[in-house]
mmCIF file of C-alpha atoms in Angstrom:
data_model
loop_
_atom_site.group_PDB
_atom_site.id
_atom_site.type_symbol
_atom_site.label_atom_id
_atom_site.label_comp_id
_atom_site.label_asym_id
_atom_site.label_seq_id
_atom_site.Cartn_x
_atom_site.Cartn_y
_atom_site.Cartn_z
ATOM 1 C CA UNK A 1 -10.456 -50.012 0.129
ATOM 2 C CA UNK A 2 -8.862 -46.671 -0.001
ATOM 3 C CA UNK A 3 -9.048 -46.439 -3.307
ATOM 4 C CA UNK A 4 -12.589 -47.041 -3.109
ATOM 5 C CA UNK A 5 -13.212 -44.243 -0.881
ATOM 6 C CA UNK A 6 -11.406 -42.043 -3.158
ATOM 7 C CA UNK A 7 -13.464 -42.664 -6.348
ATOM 8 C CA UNK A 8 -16.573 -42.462 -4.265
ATOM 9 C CA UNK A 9 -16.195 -38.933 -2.653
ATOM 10 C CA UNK A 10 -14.871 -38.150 -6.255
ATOM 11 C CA UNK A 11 -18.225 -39.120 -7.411
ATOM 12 C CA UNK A 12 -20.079 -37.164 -4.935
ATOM 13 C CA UNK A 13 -17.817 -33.941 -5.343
ATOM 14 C CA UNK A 14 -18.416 -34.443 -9.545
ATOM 15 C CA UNK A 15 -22.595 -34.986 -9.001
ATOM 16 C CA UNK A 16 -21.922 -31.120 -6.754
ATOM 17 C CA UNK A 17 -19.878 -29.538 -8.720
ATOM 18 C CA UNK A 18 -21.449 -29.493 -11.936
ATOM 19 C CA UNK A 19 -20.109 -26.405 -13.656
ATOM 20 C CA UNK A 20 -16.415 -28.418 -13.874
ATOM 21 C CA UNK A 21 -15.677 -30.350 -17.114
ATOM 22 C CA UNK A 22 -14.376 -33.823 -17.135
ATOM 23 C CA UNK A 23 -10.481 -32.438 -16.739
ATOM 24 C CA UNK A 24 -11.379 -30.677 -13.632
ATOM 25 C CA UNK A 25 -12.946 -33.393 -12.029
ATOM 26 C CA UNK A 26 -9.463 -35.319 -12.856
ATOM 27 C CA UNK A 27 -7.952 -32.402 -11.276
ATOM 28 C CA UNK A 28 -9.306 -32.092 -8.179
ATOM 29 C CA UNK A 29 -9.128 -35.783 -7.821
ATOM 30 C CA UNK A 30 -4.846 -35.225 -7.998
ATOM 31 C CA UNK A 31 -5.600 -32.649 -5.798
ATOM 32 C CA UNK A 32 -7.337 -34.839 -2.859
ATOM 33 C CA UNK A 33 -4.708 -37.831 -3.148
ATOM 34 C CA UNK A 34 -2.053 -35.168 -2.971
ATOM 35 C CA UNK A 35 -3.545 -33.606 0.173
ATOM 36 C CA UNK A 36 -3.815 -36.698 1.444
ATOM 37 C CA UNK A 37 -0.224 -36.476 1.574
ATOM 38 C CA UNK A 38 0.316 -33.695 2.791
ATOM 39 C CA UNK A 39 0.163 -32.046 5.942
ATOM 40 C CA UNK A 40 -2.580 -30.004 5.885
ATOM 41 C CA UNK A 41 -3.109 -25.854 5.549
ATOM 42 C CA UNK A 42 -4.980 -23.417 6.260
ATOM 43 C CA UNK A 43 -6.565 -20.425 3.911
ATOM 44 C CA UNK A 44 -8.875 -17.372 4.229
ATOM 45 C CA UNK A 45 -10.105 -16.410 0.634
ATOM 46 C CA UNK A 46 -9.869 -12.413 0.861
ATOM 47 C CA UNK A 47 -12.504 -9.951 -1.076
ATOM 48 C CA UNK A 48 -12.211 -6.760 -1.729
ATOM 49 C CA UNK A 49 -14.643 -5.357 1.038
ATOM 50 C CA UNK A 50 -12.747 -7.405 3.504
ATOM 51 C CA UNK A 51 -10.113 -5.366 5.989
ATOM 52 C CA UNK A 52 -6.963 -7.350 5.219
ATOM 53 C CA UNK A 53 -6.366 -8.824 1.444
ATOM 54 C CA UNK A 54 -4.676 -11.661 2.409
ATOM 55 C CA UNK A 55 -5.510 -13.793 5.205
ATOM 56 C CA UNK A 56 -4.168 -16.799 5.563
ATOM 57 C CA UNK A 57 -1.383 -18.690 6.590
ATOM 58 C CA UNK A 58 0.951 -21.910 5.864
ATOM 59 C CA UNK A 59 3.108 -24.020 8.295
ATOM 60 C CA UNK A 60 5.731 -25.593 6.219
ATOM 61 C CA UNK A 61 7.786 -28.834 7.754
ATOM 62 C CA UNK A 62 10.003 -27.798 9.728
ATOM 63 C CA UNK A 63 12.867 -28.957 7.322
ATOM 64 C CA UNK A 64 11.571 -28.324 4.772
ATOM 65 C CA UNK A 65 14.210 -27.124 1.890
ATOM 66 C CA UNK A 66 14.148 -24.608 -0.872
ATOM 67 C CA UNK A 67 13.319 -26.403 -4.134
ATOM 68 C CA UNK A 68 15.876 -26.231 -6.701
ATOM 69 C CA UNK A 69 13.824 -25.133 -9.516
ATOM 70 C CA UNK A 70 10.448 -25.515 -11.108
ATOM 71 C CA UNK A 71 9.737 -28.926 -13.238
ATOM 72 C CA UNK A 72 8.130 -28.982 -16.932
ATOM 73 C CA UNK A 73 4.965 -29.122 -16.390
ATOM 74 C CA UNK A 74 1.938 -28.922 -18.864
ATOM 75 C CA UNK A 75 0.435 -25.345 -19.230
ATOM 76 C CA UNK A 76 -3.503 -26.736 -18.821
ATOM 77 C CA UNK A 77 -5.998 -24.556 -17.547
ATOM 78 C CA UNK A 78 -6.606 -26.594 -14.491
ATOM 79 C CA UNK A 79 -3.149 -27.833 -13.310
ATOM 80 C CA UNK A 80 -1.730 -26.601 -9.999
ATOM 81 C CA UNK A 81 1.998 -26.582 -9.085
ATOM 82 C CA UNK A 82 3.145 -29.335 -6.988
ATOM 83 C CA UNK A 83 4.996 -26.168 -5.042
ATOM 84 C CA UNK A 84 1.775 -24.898 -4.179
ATOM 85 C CA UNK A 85 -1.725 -25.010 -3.370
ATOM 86 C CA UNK A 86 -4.911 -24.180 -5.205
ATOM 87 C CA UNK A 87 -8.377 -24.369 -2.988
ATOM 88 C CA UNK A 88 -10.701 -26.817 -5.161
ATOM 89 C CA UNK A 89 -14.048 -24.566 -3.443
ATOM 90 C CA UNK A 90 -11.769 -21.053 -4.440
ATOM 91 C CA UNK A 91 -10.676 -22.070 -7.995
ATOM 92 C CA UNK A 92 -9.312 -18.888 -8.834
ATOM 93 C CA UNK A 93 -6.473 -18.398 -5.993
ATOM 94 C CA UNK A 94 -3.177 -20.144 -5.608
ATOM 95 C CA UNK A 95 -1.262 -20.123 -2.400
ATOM 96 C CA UNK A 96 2.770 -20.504 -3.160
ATOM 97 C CA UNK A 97 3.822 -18.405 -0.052
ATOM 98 C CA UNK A 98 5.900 -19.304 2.956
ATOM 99 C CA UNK A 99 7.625 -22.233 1.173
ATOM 100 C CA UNK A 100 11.876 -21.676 0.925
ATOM 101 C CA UNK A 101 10.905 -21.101 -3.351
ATOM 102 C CA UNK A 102 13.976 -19.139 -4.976
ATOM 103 C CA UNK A 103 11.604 -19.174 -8.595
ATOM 104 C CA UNK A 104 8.338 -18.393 -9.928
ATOM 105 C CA UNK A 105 6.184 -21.680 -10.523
ATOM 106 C CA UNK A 106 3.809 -21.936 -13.101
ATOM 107 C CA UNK A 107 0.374 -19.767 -12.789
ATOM 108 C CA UNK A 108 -2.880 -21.843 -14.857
ATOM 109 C CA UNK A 109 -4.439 -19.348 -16.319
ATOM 110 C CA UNK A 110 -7.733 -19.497 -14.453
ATOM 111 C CA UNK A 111 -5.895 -17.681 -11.682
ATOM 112 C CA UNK A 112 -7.299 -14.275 -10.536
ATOM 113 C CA UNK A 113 -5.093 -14.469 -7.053
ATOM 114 C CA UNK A 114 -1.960 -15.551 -6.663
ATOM 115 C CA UNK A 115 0.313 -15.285 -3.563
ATOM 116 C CA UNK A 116 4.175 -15.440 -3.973
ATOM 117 C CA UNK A 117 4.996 -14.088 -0.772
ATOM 118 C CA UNK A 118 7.384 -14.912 2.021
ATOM 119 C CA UNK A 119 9.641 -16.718 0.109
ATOM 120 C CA UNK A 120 13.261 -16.268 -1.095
ATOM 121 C CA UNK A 121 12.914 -15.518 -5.130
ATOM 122 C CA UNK A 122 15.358 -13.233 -6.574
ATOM 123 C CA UNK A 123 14.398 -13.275 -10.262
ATOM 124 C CA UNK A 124 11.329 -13.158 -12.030
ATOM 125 C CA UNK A 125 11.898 -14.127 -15.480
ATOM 126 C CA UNK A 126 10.492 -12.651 -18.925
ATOM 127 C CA UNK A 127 6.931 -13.960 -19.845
ATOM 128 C CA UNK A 128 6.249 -15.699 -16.239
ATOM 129 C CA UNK A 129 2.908 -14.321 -16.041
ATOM 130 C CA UNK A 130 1.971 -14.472 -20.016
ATOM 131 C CA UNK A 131 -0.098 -17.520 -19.274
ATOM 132 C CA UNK A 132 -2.245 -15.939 -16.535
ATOM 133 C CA UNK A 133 -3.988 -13.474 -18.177
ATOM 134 C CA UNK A 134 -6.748 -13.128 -15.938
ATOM 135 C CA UNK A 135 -4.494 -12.418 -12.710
ATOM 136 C CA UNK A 136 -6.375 -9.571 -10.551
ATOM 137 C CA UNK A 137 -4.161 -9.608 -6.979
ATOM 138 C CA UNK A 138 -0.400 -10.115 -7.282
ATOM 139 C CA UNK A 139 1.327 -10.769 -3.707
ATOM 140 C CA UNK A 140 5.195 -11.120 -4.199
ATOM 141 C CA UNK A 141 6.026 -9.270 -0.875
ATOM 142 C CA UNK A 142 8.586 -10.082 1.342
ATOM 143 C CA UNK A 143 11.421 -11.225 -1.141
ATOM 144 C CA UNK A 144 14.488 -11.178 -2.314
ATOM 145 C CA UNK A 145 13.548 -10.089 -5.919
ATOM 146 C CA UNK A 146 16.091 -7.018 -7.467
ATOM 147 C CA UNK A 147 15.285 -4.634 -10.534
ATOM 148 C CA UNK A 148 18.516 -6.160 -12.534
ATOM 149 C CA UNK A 149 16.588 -9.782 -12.361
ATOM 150 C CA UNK A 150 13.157 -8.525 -13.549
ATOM 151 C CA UNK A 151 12.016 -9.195 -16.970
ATOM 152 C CA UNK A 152 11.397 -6.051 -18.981
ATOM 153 C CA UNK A 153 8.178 -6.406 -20.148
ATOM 154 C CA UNK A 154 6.789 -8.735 -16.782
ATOM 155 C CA UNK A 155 3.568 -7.256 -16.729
ATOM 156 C CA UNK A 156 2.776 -6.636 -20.220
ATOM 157 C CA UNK A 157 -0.061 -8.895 -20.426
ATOM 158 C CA UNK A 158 -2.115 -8.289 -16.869
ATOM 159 C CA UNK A 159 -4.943 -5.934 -18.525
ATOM 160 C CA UNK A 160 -6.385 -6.592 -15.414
ATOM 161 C CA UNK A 161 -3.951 -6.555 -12.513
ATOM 162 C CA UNK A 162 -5.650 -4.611 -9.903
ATOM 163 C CA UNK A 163 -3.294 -4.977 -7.131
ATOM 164 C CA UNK A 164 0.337 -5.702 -6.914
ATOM 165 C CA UNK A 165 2.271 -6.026 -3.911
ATOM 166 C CA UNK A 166 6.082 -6.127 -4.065
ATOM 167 C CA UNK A 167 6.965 -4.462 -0.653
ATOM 168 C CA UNK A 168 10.150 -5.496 0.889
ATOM 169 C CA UNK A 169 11.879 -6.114 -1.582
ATOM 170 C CA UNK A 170 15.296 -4.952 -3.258
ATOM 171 C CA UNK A 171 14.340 -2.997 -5.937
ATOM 172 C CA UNK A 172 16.447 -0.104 -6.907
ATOM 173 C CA UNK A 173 14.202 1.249 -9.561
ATOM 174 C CA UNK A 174 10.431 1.830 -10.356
ATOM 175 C CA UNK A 175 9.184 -1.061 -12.044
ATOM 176 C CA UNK A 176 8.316 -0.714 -15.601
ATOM 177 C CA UNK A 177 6.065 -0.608 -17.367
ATOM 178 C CA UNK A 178 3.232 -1.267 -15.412
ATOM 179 C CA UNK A 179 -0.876 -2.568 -15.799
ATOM 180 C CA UNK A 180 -3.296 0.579 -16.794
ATOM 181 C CA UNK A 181 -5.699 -1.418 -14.978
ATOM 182 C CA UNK A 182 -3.884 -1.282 -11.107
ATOM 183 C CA UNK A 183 -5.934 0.433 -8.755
ATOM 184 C CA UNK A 184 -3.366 -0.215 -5.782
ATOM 185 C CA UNK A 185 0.650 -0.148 -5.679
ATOM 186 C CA UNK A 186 2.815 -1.052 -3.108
ATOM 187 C CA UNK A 187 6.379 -0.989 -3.147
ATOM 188 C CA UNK A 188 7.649 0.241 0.159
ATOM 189 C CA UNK A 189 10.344 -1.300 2.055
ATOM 190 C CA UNK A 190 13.117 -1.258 -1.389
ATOM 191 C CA UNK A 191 15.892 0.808 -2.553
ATOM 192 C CA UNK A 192 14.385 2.837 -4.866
ATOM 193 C CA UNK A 193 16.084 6.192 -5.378
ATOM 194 C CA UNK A 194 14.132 7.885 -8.012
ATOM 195 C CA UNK A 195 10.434 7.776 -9.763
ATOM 196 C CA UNK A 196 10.988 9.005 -13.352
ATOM 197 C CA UNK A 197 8.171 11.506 -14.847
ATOM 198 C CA UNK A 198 6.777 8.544 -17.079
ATOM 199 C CA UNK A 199 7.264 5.485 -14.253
ATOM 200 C CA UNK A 200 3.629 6.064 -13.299
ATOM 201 C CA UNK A 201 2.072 7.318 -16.667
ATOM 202 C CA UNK A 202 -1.107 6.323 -17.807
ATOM 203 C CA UNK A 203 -2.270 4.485 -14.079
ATOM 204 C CA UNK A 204 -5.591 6.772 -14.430
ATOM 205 C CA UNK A 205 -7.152 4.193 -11.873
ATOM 206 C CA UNK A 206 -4.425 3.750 -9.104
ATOM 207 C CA UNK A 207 -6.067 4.944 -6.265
ATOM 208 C CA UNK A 208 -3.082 4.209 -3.688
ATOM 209 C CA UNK A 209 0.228 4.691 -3.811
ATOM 210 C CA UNK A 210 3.322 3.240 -0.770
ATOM 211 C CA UNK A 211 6.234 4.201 -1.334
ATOM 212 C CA UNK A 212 7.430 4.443 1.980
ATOM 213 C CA UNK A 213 10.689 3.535 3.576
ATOM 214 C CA UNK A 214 12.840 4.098 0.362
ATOM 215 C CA UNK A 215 15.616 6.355 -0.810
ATOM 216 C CA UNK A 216 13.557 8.306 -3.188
ATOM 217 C CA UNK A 217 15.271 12.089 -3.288
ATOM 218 C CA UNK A 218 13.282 12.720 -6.699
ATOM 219 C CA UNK A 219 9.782 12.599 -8.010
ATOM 220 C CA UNK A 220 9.038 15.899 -9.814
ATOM 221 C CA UNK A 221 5.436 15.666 -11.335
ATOM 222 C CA UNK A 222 5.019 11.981 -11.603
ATOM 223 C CA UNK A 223 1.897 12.256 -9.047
ATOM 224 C CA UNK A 224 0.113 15.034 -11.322
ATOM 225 C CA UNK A 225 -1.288 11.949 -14.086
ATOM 226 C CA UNK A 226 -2.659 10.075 -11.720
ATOM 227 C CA UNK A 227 -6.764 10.997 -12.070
ATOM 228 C CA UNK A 228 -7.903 8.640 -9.246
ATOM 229 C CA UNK A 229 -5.233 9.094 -6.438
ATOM 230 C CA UNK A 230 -6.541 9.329 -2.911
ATOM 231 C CA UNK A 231 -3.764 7.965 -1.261
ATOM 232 C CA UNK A 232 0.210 8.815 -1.648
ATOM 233 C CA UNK A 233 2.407 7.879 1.110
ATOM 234 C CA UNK A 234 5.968 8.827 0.643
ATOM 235 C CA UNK A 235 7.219 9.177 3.934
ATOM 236 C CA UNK A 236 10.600 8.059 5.055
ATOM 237 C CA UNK A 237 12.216 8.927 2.071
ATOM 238 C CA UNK A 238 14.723 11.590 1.495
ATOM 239 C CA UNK A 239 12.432 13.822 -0.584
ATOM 240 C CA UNK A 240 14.452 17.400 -0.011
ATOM 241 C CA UNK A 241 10.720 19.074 -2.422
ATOM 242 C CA UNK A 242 7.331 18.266 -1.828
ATOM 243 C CA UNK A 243 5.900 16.874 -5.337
ATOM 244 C CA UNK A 244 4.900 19.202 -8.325
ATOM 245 C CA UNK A 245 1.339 19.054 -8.800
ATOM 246 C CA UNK A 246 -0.890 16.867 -6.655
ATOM 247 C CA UNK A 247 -3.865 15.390 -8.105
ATOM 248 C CA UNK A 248 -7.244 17.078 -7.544
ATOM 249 C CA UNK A 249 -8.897 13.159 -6.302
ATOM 250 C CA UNK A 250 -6.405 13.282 -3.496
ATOM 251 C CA UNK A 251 -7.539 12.620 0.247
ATOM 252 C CA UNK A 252 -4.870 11.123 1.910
ATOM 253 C CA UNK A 253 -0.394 12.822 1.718
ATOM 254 C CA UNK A 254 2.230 11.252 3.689
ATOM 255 C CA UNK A 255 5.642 13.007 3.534
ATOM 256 C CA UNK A 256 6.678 12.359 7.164
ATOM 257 C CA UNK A 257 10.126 11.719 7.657
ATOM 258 C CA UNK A 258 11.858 13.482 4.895
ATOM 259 C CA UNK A 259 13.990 17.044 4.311
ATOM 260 C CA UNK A 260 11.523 18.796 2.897
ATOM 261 C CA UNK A 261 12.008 22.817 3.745
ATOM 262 C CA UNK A 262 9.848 24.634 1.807
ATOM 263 C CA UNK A 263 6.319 24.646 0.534
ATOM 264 C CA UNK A 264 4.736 26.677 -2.403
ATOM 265 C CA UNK A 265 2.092 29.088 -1.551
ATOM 266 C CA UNK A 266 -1.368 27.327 -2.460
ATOM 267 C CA UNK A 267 0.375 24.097 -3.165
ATOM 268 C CA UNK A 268 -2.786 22.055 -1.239
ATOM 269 C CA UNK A 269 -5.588 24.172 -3.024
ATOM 270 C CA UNK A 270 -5.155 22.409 -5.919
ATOM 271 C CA UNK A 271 -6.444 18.696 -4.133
ATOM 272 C CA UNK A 272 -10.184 20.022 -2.816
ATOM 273 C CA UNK A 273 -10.253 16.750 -1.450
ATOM 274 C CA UNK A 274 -7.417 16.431 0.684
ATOM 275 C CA UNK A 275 -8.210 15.952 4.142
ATOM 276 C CA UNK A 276 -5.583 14.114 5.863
ATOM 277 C CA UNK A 277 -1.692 15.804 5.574
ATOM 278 C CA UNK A 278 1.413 14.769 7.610
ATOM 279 C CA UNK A 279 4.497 16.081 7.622
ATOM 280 C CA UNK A 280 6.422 15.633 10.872
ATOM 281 C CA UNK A 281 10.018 15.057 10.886
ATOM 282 C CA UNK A 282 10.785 17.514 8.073
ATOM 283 C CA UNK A 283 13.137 20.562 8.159
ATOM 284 C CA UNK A 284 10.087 23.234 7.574
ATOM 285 C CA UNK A 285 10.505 26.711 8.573
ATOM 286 C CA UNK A 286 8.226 29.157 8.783
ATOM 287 C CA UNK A 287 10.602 31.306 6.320
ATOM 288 C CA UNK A 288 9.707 28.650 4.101
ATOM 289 C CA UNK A 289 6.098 28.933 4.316
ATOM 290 C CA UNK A 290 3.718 31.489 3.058
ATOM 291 C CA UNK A 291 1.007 32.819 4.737
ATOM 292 C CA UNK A 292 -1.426 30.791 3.636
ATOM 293 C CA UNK A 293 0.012 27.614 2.618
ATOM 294 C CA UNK A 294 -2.572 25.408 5.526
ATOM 295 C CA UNK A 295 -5.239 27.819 4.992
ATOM 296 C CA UNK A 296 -6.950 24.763 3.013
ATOM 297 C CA UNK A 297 -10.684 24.539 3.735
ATOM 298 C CA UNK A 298 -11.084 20.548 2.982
ATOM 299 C CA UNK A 299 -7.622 19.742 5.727
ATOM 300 C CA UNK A 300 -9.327 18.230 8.435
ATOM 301 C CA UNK A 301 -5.772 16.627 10.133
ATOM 302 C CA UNK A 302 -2.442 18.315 9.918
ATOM 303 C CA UNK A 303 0.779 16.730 11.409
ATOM 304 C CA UNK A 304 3.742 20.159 11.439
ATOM 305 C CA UNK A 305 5.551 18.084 14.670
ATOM 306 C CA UNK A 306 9.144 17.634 14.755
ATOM 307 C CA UNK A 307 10.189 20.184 12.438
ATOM 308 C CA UNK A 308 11.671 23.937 12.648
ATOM 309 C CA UNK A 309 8.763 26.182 13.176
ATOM 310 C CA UNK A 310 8.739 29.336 14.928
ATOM 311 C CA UNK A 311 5.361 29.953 14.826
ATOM 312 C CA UNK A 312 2.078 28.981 14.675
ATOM 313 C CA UNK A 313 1.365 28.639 10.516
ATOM 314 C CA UNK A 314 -2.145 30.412 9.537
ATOM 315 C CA UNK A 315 -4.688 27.045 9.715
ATOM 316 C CA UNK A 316 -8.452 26.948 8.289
ATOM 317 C CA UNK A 317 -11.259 27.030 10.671
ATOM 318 C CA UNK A 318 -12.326 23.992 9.556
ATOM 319 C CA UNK A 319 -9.108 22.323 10.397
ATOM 320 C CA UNK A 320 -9.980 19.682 12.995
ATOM 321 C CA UNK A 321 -6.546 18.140 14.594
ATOM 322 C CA UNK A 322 -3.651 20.103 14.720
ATOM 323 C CA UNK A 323 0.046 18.467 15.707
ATOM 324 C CA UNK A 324 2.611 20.722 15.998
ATOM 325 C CA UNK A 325 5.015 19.378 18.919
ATOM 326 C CA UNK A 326 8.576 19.587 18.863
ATOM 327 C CA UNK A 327 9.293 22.919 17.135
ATOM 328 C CA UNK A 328 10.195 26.198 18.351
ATOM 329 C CA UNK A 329 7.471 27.763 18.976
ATOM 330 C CA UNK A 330 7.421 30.715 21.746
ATOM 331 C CA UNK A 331 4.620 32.516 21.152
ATOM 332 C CA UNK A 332 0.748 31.337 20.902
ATOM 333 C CA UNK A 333 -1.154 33.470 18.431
ATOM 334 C CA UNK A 334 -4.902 33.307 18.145
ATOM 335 C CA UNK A 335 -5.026 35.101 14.871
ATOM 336 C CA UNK A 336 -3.665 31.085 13.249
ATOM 337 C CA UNK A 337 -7.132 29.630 13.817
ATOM 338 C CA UNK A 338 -9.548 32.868 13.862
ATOM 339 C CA UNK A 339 -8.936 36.044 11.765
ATOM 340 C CA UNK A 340 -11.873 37.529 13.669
ATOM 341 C CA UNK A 341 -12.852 36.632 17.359
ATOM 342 C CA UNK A 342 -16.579 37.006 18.131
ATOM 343 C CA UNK A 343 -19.530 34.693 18.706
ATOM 344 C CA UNK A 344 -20.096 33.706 14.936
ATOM 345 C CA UNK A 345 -16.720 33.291 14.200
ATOM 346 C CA UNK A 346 -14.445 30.488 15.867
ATOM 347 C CA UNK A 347 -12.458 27.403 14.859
ATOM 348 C CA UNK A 348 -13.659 23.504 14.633
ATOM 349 C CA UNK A 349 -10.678 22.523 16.015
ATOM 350 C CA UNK A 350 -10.576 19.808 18.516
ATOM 351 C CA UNK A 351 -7.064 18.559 19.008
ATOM 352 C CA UNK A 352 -3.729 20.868 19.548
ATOM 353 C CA UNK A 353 -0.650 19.878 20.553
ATOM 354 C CA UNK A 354 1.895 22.359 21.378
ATOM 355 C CA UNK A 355 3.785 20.171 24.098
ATOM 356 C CA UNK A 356 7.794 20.156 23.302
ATOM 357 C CA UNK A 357 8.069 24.027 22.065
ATOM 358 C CA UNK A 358 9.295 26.872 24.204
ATOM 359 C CA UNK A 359 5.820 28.349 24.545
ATOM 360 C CA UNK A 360 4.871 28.690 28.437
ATOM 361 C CA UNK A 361 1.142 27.823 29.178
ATOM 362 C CA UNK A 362 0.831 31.539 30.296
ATOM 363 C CA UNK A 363 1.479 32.816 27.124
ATOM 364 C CA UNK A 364 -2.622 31.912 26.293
ATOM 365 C CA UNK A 365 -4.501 34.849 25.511
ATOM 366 C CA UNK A 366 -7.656 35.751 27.604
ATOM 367 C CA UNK A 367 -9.516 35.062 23.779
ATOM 368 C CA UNK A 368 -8.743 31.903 23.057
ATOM 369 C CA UNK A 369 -11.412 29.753 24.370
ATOM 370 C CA UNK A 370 -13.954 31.670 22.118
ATOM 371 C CA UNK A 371 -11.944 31.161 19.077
ATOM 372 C CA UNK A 372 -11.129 27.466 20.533
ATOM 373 C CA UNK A 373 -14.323 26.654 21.961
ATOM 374 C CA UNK A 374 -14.516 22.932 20.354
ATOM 375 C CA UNK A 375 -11.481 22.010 21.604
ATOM 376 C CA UNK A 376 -11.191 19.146 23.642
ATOM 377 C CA UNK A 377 -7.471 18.884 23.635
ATOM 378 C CA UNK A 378 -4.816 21.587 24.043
ATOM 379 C CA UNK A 379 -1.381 20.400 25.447
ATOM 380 C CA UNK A 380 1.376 22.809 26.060
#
C-alpha cells in the first residue's frame, strides 16, 4: 500500500511538473522516499531583493557524526548528494550546511545556490566546482577551510559566481584567482595579512568588499581597479595607511579600528560618491591632517571618535553627523562647520558628539546656533 501511494503522488507531481524530463521525475521520486526517511527540514529560498541571502535553517540528529568522506557517485544533472538536500519546488539550490561534513560533496550542475556552511571542511580540492558551472551564490562560511588546502585554480570555471562567502574561516592569504563576474566578497573573520596589488584585479563588478576582522597591515592600490565599489569595509585590521586611490563609485569606507595616522590632503575628493566614512579607533592627529582633508561635499556621516585629535578638523556644510568623542579636544571652533556666519550661510549638520574630550560646555561661542541651527544633537 505504501508503495502505492508513492507512485500515485509521483504521478500527480509528473502530470504538474511538466517542464522535468523522464530522469527528473525518477529523481524527485528518490528524493520523496528519501525524505520519507528522514527527519524533516526546513528552507527559505533567498532572492536577491530579499534582506538576508540565506534564510534557512537545519536541525541535524542530535548524534549525528561527521561523514568520513564523499561516495562515487554519478555526475548527472539531476542527482543530489545523499549529504544534502536539494528542494524539488527550488531546483537550483542545495542545502549541505549544518551537517559535521569535513569535504566538499558533489554539486549537479543545475545548481545556481549552494550552501556549504556551518560545517567543519578544511580542504577544498582542485576542480570541486568544475561540474557546476552555473553556480551564482557560494556560502562556505563558518569553516575550517585554510589557504594551504585550497586548490589553485578553485574558481576557474564560475563565469558567473556572483557572491561568495568564505567568512570565518582560516585563510592566511587572498584567494586567487577569483570570478570577473562577483559582485559581492566576503572574507572577514580569517588571517589574512596582506592583499597583493593583483589579488583583486579585473573584479570591475564587485560592488562590496569585507574584509574585516583580519591582520591585513598592507593593501597599497588594490582598491583603485575596482570600477563598481560602493562598499569597502576594512576595519579591525592593522592597516598603519589608508589605501592608495579609492574608487570614484565608492559610497560606503570602513577603516575603524586600525593605526592609521595620517591622511593625504584631498584623499576623499577623488570618490564624489562617498557618503558614509568611519574611522574611530585610529591613531589620527590633527598634525596628520591637512586642512581640508573632510572638507568633502558628498560626506554626509563621519566617525573621527576614539582617536588623537586636538581639534575640531575643517568639515563640509553639507556634512550631516559628526562623531568625534574621545579625543582631545579643548577648544570648540565654529570656523570647522561655517567659514562665514550669517543668515545664508550655516551648516546641515544634525548630530555632534563632542562628549569624552576636554572641551567644557562653556567654551560654545555666542555664534554657534546660527552656524548650527539644524542641529538636533550636540553632546559635550
Amino acid at each position: 500500500m505504501h508503495w502505492v501511494t508513492i507512485l500515485i503522488m509521483a504521478g500527480l507531481c509528473g502530470a504538474s511538473l511538466g517542464q522535468y524530463n523522464e530522469e527528473e521525475d525518477m529523481a524527485w521520486l528518490q528524493y520523496y522516499m528519501r525524505q520519507s526517511r528522514m527527519s524533516s527540514y526546513n528552507y527559505m529560498p533567498y532572492y536577491e531583493d530579499e534582506s538576508s541571502p540565506y534564510v534557512y535553517s537545519y536541525l541535524p540528529a542530535p548524534d549525528t557524526e561527521a561523514e568520513p568522506g564523499p561516495e562515487p557517485q554519478q555526475a548527472t544533472s539531476w542527482q543530489c548528494p545523499h549529504e544534502c538536500d536539494c528542494p524539488p519546488n527550488f531546483s537550483s539550490a542545495m542545502y549541505c550546511d549544518t551537517r559535521n561534513l569535513r569535504y566538499l560533496p558533489f554539486v549537479p550542475s543545475r545548481m545556481k545556490y549552494v550552501y556549504f556552511q556551518n560545517n567543519l571542511i578544511t580542504t577544498m580540492q582542485e576542480g570541486a566546482f568544475d561540474n557546476a558551472t552555473e553556480l551564482e551564490w557560494l556560502a562556505l562560511h563558518n569553516n575550517q577551510i585554510t589557504s594551504d588546502r585550497m586548490g589553485k585554480r578553485l574558481f576557474a570555471k564560475l563565469k558567473r559566481l556572483e557572491r561568495l562567502y568564505m567568512n570565518n574561516n582560516n585563510l592566511t592569504k587572498m584567494p586567487s584567482p577569483l570570478p570577473r563576474s562577483l559582485r559581492e566578497l566576503h572574507l572577514s573573520y580569517n588571517q589574512i595579512s596582506k592583499v597583493p596589488s593583483n589579488a583583486l584585479e579585473g573584479l570591475e563588478n564587485l560592488t562590496a568588499l569585507y574584509l574585516s576582522h583580519n591582520y591585513i597591515f598592507e593593501i597599497g592600490a588594490s582598491l583603485k581597479g575596482l570600477k563598481s565599489l560602493i562598499l569597502a569595509d576594512l576595519s579591525y585590521n592593522h592597516l598603519r595607511r589608508v589605501p592608495d586611490g579609492l574608487p570614484i563609485s565608492l559610497e560606503q569606507l570602513y577603516l575603524e579600528y586600525n593605526y592609521i595616522n595620517t591622511i593625504p590632503d584631498d584623499y576623499f575628493k577623488v570618490s564624489p560618491k562617498l557618503l558614509y566614512v568611519r574611522m574611530s579607533h585610529n591613531s589620527l592627529t590633527n598634525q596628520g591632517l591637512s586642512t581640508n582633508t573632510f572638507n568633502s561635499s558628498s560626506i554626509l556621516e563621519l566617525d573621527l571618535s576614539y582617536n588623537r585629535l586636538q581639534k575640531i578638523p575643517r568639515v563640509s556644510t553639507n556634512l550631516e553627523n559628526l562623531y568625534l568623542q574621545g579625543n582631545q579636544i579643548d577648544e570648540f571652533s565654529i570656523s570647522s562647520f561655517c567659514s562665514v556666519v550669517d543668515v545664508m550661510n550655516y551648516s546641515r549638520l544634525q548630530v555632534l558628539r563632542l562628549d569624552g574630550n576636554e572641551i567644557k560646555r562653556n567654551a560654545v561661542p555666542p555664534d554657534a546656533p546660527l552656524c548650527l541651527r539644524r542641529a538636533t544633537i550636540i553632546e559635550i
